[in-house]
């Protein structure tokens, strides 16, 4: 059975992200792996000249205890899921090592559907761009990563907005969203973004993208256009106006998001975005 990998550091926001994973797992018919990793520091006491990892043992014991309590809370949430939803089992794991390497190993061993994590601080965009945790995860995964920002719990999944420049790799992201969209019954708004100063996409390419999406036969898709100097502000306003629950971005070195940073608009983006963000790698397996 597929699994949802929930990364936790036991912060309040990590708990918020873990709680969001339960109803998502219920709809996706997936079980949950609740995972905490830590890296010990070289703070050791010495006995007979031999280092003894006292701090490491302390962190390990504390982590296991916290995982136990969090797991029990999530199990209670799972018991409260509506009839007809899958009741996910919850497997708690705790290990020492870098986050990136641990996630890489888990992806090789388990059938991971999605990764869910809380933004450690700041906005979800800031976590995406500057957070070392997210960078470590994104470097080792071809699975979607959902980032929950502080103070913005994911209470439902009814409206999803995808920002795209209609690049071909984004078609796989749309395919993934239509697949899970049938399970959640959410509506999908595809927003074509055009960066200021770039040559507009010709109508033939727009039509080609939409025709490809039409092959997925997903009934609840609408299209919007966002362009101009204040692109991020306009995108945020659109998400507020259409009551989006999640903003979706495609992770690709060559797409509009990376070109945007070169135009020094990143700070505006960081200051205004507080929606949960689902990052879909361009290399996602086409299922």
GROMACS .gro file of C-alpha atoms in nm:
model
  287
    1UNK     CA    1   0.000   0.000   0.000
    2UNK     CA    2   0.112   0.354  -0.068
    3UNK     CA    3   0.251   0.563   0.217
    4UNK     CA    4   0.251   0.928   0.312
    5UNK     CA    5   0.584   1.028   0.464
    6UNK     CA    6   0.533   1.284   0.740
    7UNK     CA    7   0.849   1.459   0.857
    8UNK     CA    8   0.841   1.599   1.208
    9UNK     CA    9   1.072   1.791   1.438
   10UNK     CA   10   0.801   1.798   1.711
   11UNK     CA   11   0.739   2.173   1.672
   12UNK     CA   12   0.384   2.307   1.685
   13UNK     CA   13   0.380   2.352   1.309
   14UNK     CA   14   0.516   2.004   1.249
   15UNK     CA   15   0.224   1.873   1.457
   16UNK     CA   16  -0.012   2.080   1.243
   17UNK     CA   17   0.135   1.921   0.931
   18UNK     CA   18   0.111   1.572   1.080
   19UNK     CA   19  -0.254   1.626   1.167
   20UNK     CA   20  -0.322   1.739   0.809
   21UNK     CA   21  -0.174   1.412   0.684
   22UNK     CA   22  -0.446   1.199   0.844
   23UNK     CA   23  -0.746   1.308   0.631
   24UNK     CA   24  -0.521   1.322   0.325
   25UNK     CA   25  -0.416   0.961   0.385
   26UNK     CA   26  -0.781   0.872   0.431
   27UNK     CA   27  -0.874   1.005   0.088
   28UNK     CA   28  -0.565   0.869  -0.089
   29UNK     CA   29  -0.603   0.523   0.070
   30UNK     CA   30  -0.250   0.545   0.204
   31UNK     CA   31  -0.085   0.465   0.536
   32UNK     CA   32   0.142   0.704   0.724
   33UNK     CA   33   0.510   0.690   0.810
   34UNK     CA   34   0.580   0.939   1.088
   35UNK     CA   35   0.950   1.011   1.073
   36UNK     CA   36   1.195   1.209   1.282
   37UNK     CA   37   1.564   1.233   1.215
   38UNK     CA   38   1.836   1.406   1.412
   39UNK     CA   39   2.205   1.478   1.371
   40UNK     CA   40   2.409   1.449   1.686
   41UNK     CA   41   2.665   1.713   1.772
   42UNK     CA   42   3.014   1.627   1.897
   43UNK     CA   43   2.926   1.711   2.257
   44UNK     CA   44   3.050   1.410   2.445
   45UNK     CA   45   3.157   1.330   2.795
   46UNK     CA   46   3.467   1.119   2.833
   47UNK     CA   47   3.521   0.807   3.037
   48UNK     CA   48   3.866   0.652   3.048
   49UNK     CA   49   3.962   0.860   2.747
   50UNK     CA   50   3.681   0.716   2.534
   51UNK     CA   51   3.406   0.947   2.399
   52UNK     CA   52   3.059   0.849   2.516
   53UNK     CA   53   2.763   0.985   2.318
   54UNK     CA   54   2.554   1.100   2.614
   55UNK     CA   55   2.381   1.375   2.417
   56UNK     CA   56   2.307   1.135   2.133
   57UNK     CA   57   2.141   0.888   2.368
   58UNK     CA   58   1.939   1.164   2.531
   59UNK     CA   59   1.810   1.295   2.197
   60UNK     CA   60   1.724   0.943   2.085
   61UNK     CA   61   1.522   0.871   2.399
   62UNK     CA   62   1.340   1.205   2.388
   63UNK     CA   63   1.261   1.162   2.019
   64UNK     CA   64   1.116   0.816   2.066
   65UNK     CA   65   0.897   0.936   2.351
   66UNK     CA   66   0.766   1.234   2.153
   67UNK     CA   67   0.698   1.013   1.851
   68UNK     CA   68   0.498   0.776   2.068
   69UNK     CA   69   0.267   1.053   2.193
   70UNK     CA   70   0.228   1.209   1.848
   71UNK     CA   71   0.147   0.871   1.698
   72UNK     CA   72  -0.124   0.814   1.960
   73UNK     CA   73  -0.281   1.151   1.881
   74UNK     CA   74  -0.282   1.078   1.507
   75UNK     CA   75  -0.435   0.736   1.566
   76UNK     CA   76  -0.721   0.905   1.749
   77UNK     CA   77  -0.772   1.142   1.453
   78UNK     CA   78  -0.773   0.842   1.219
   79UNK     CA   79  -1.051   0.681   1.423
   80UNK     CA   80  -1.259   0.996   1.369
   81UNK     CA   81  -1.239   0.991   0.988
   82UNK     CA   82  -1.571   0.973   0.803
   83UNK     CA   83  -1.716   0.636   0.712
   84UNK     CA   84  -1.586   0.529   0.374
   85UNK     CA   85  -1.244   0.687   0.418
   86UNK     CA   86  -0.943   0.463   0.466
   87UNK     CA   87  -0.827   0.440   0.828
   88UNK     CA   88  -0.450   0.479   0.790
   89UNK     CA   89  -0.209   0.282   1.001
   90UNK     CA   90   0.073   0.492   1.148
   91UNK     CA   91   0.430   0.366   1.158
   92UNK     CA   92   0.667   0.579   1.368
   93UNK     CA   93   1.037   0.582   1.289
   94UNK     CA   94   1.327   0.767   1.448
   95UNK     CA   95   1.684   0.760   1.324
   96UNK     CA   96   2.010   0.952   1.325
   97UNK     CA   97   2.149   1.103   1.007
   98UNK     CA   98   2.097   1.382   0.759
   99UNK     CA   99   1.742   1.445   0.648
  100UNK     CA  100   1.828   1.421   0.280
  101UNK     CA  101   1.996   1.082   0.304
  102UNK     CA  102   1.724   0.941   0.529
  103UNK     CA  103   1.449   1.052   0.288
  104UNK     CA  104   1.643   0.908  -0.004
  105UNK     CA  105   1.664   0.570   0.171
  106UNK     CA  106   1.295   0.569   0.261
  107UNK     CA  107   1.196   0.650  -0.098
  108UNK     CA  108   1.390   0.347  -0.214
  109UNK     CA  109   1.235   0.117   0.045
  110UNK     CA  110   0.876   0.239   0.055
  111UNK     CA  111   0.604   0.325  -0.196
  112UNK     CA  112   0.573   0.694  -0.105
  113UNK     CA  113   0.277   0.883  -0.248
  114UNK     CA  114   0.351   1.221  -0.091
  115UNK     CA  115   0.576   1.392   0.163
  116UNK     CA  116   0.424   1.633   0.416
  117UNK     CA  117   0.621   1.868   0.636
  118UNK     CA  118   0.573   2.190   0.832
  119UNK     CA  119   0.765   2.504   0.751
  120UNK     CA  120   1.004   2.554   1.039
  121UNK     CA  121   0.960   2.931   1.034
  122UNK     CA  122   0.833   3.206   0.810
  123UNK     CA  123   0.612   3.166   0.507
  124UNK     CA  124   0.581   2.848   0.303
  125UNK     CA  125   0.750   3.026   0.012
  126UNK     CA  126   1.045   3.115   0.237
  127UNK     CA  127   1.073   2.753   0.340
  128UNK     CA  128   1.069   2.648  -0.024
  129UNK     CA  129   1.339   2.892  -0.129
  130UNK     CA  130   1.562   2.920   0.175
  131UNK     CA  131   1.485   2.628   0.401
  132UNK     CA  132   1.766   2.375   0.421
  133UNK     CA  133   1.519   2.103   0.521
  134UNK     CA  134   1.313   2.147   0.207
  135UNK     CA  135   1.621   2.167  -0.014
  136UNK     CA  136   1.748   1.843   0.134
  137UNK     CA  137   1.416   1.672   0.063
  138UNK     CA  138   1.367   1.812  -0.288
  139UNK     CA  139   1.714   1.702  -0.396
  140UNK     CA  140   1.626   1.339  -0.327
  141UNK     CA  141   1.264   1.296  -0.429
  142UNK     CA  142   1.042   1.268  -0.734
  143UNK     CA  143   0.734   1.273  -0.512
  144UNK     CA  144   0.514   1.575  -0.431
  145UNK     CA  145   0.603   1.767  -0.114
  146UNK     CA  146   0.332   1.953   0.079
  147UNK     CA  147   0.459   2.235   0.301
  148UNK     CA  148   0.227   2.369   0.572
  149UNK     CA  149   0.316   2.723   0.690
  150UNK     CA  150   0.278   2.831   1.053
  151UNK     CA  151  -0.068   2.938   1.155
  152UNK     CA  152  -0.233   2.807   0.838
  153UNK     CA  153  -0.369   2.458   0.905
  154UNK     CA  154  -0.504   2.270   0.607
  155UNK     CA  155  -0.869   2.229   0.704
  156UNK     CA  156  -0.989   2.094   0.372
  157UNK     CA  157  -0.897   2.045   0.010
  158UNK     CA  158  -1.171   2.190  -0.206
  159UNK     CA  159  -0.991   2.436  -0.433
  160UNK     CA  160  -0.640   2.393  -0.573
  161UNK     CA  161  -0.455   2.648  -0.785
  162UNK     CA  162  -0.163   2.554  -1.009
  163UNK     CA  163   0.067   2.832  -1.128
  164UNK     CA  164   0.233   2.736  -1.457
  165UNK     CA  165   0.388   2.888  -1.766
  166UNK     CA  166   0.246   2.596  -1.970
  167UNK     CA  167   0.587   2.434  -1.990
  168UNK     CA  168   0.566   2.072  -2.107
  169UNK     CA  169   0.688   1.914  -1.778
  170UNK     CA  170   0.393   2.084  -1.605
  171UNK     CA  171   0.157   1.851  -1.790
  172UNK     CA  172   0.268   1.568  -1.560
  173UNK     CA  173   0.183   1.785  -1.261
  174UNK     CA  174  -0.166   1.845  -1.401
  175UNK     CA  175  -0.206   1.471  -1.457
  176UNK     CA  176  -0.115   1.401  -1.094
  177UNK     CA  177  -0.355   1.668  -0.969
  178UNK     CA  178  -0.644   1.532  -1.175
  179UNK     CA  179  -0.575   1.183  -1.039
  180UNK     CA  180  -0.591   1.287  -0.674
  181UNK     CA  181  -0.857   1.545  -0.752
  182UNK     CA  182  -1.103   1.267  -0.825
  183UNK     CA  183  -1.043   1.129  -0.476
  184UNK     CA  184  -1.080   1.464  -0.300
  185UNK     CA  185  -1.336   1.604  -0.545
  186UNK     CA  186  -1.159   1.938  -0.552
  187UNK     CA  187  -1.176   2.188  -0.835
  188UNK     CA  188  -0.856   2.286  -1.013
  189UNK     CA  189  -0.773   2.633  -1.138
  190UNK     CA  190  -0.478   2.646  -1.378
  191UNK     CA  191  -0.320   2.990  -1.382
  192UNK     CA  192  -0.097   3.075  -1.675
  193UNK     CA  193   0.173   3.312  -1.548
  194UNK     CA  194   0.370   3.543  -1.775
  195UNK     CA  195   0.681   3.716  -1.644
  196UNK     CA  196   0.726   4.086  -1.709
  197UNK     CA  197   0.954   4.148  -2.005
  198UNK     CA  198   0.933   3.797  -2.150
  199UNK     CA  199   0.787   3.718  -2.489
  200UNK     CA  200   0.421   3.614  -2.452
  201UNK     CA  201   0.339   3.251  -2.519
  202UNK     CA  202   0.169   3.216  -2.856
  203UNK     CA  203  -0.191   3.100  -2.872
  204UNK     CA  204  -0.100   2.780  -3.054
  205UNK     CA  205   0.113   2.659  -2.760
  206UNK     CA  206  -0.159   2.757  -2.512
  207UNK     CA  207  -0.415   2.560  -2.711
  208UNK     CA  208  -0.181   2.261  -2.732
  209UNK     CA  209  -0.135   2.259  -2.353
  210UNK     CA  210  -0.510   2.282  -2.289
  211UNK     CA  211  -0.584   2.008  -2.543
  212UNK     CA  212  -0.337   1.780  -2.369
  213UNK     CA  213  -0.498   1.851  -2.031
  214UNK     CA  214  -0.842   1.781  -2.180
  215UNK     CA  215  -0.732   1.421  -2.239
  216UNK     CA  216  -0.739   1.367  -1.862
  217UNK     CA  217  -1.120   1.418  -1.866
  218UNK     CA  218  -1.121   1.603  -1.535
  219UNK     CA  219  -1.447   1.797  -1.514
  220UNK     CA  220  -1.361   2.071  -1.268
  221UNK     CA  221  -1.085   2.270  -1.443
  222UNK     CA  222  -1.086   2.643  -1.508
  223UNK     CA  223  -0.816   2.868  -1.655
  224UNK     CA  224  -0.691   3.211  -1.561
  225UNK     CA  225  -0.413   3.443  -1.678
  226UNK     CA  226  -0.180   3.642  -1.451
  227UNK     CA  227   0.087   3.873  -1.587
  228UNK     CA  228   0.254   4.206  -1.527
  229UNK     CA  229   0.513   4.365  -1.305
  230UNK     CA  230   0.334   4.271  -0.983
  231UNK     CA  231   0.297   3.907  -1.078
  232UNK     CA  232   0.323   3.763  -0.726
  233UNK     CA  233   0.080   4.017  -0.581
  234UNK     CA  234  -0.169   3.937  -0.856
  235UNK     CA  235  -0.128   3.562  -0.801
  236UNK     CA  236  -0.184   3.600  -0.427
  237UNK     CA  237  -0.495   3.808  -0.486
  238UNK     CA  238  -0.629   3.547  -0.724
  239UNK     CA  239  -0.575   3.268  -0.469
  240UNK     CA  240  -0.755   3.473  -0.206
  241UNK     CA  241  -1.041   3.553  -0.443
  242UNK     CA  242  -1.098   3.193  -0.549
  243UNK     CA  243  -1.057   3.063  -0.191
  244UNK     CA  244  -0.767   2.834  -0.273
  245UNK     CA  245  -0.669   2.581  -0.008
  246UNK     CA  246  -0.334   2.498  -0.170
  247UNK     CA  247  -0.107   2.663  -0.425
  248UNK     CA  248   0.080   2.418  -0.648
  249UNK     CA  249   0.421   2.483  -0.802
  250UNK     CA  250   0.632   2.266  -1.029
  251UNK     CA  251   0.992   2.223  -0.920
  252UNK     CA  252   1.210   2.264  -1.229
  253UNK     CA  253   1.537   2.450  -1.277
  254UNK     CA  254   1.415   2.606  -1.601
  255UNK     CA  255   1.056   2.706  -1.524
  256UNK     CA  256   0.901   3.046  -1.452
  257UNK     CA  257   0.966   3.032  -1.077
  258UNK     CA  258   1.343   3.018  -1.116
  259UNK     CA  259   1.335   3.290  -1.381
  260UNK     CA  260   1.133   3.503  -1.141
  261UNK     CA  261   1.411   3.495  -0.882
  262UNK     CA  262   1.652   3.631  -1.139
  263UNK     CA  263   1.424   3.935  -1.165
  264UNK     CA  264   1.468   3.998  -0.789
  265UNK     CA  265   1.099   3.955  -0.711
  266UNK     CA  266   1.160   3.685  -0.452
  267UNK     CA  267   1.123   3.914  -0.148
  268UNK     CA  268   0.774   4.025  -0.253
  269UNK     CA  269   0.686   3.663  -0.294
  270UNK     CA  270   0.815   3.574   0.051
  271UNK     CA  271   0.632   3.856   0.225
  272UNK     CA  272   0.286   3.781   0.087
  273UNK     CA  273   0.239   3.406   0.048
  274UNK     CA  274   0.092   3.215   0.339
  275UNK     CA  275  -0.100   2.932   0.169
  276UNK     CA  276   0.013   2.573   0.200
  277UNK     CA  277   0.231   2.496  -0.100
  278UNK     CA  278   0.242   2.165  -0.285
  279UNK     CA  279   0.567   2.125  -0.478
  280UNK     CA  280   0.549   1.873  -0.762
  281UNK     CA  281   0.886   1.774  -0.910
  282UNK     CA  282   0.903   1.799  -1.288
  283UNK     CA  283   1.042   1.444  -1.284
  284UNK     CA  284   0.737   1.300  -1.108
  285UNK     CA  285   0.655   0.949  -1.224
  286UNK     CA  286   0.378   0.968  -1.480
  287UNK     CA  287   0.118   0.740  -1.326
   0.00000   0.00000   0.00000
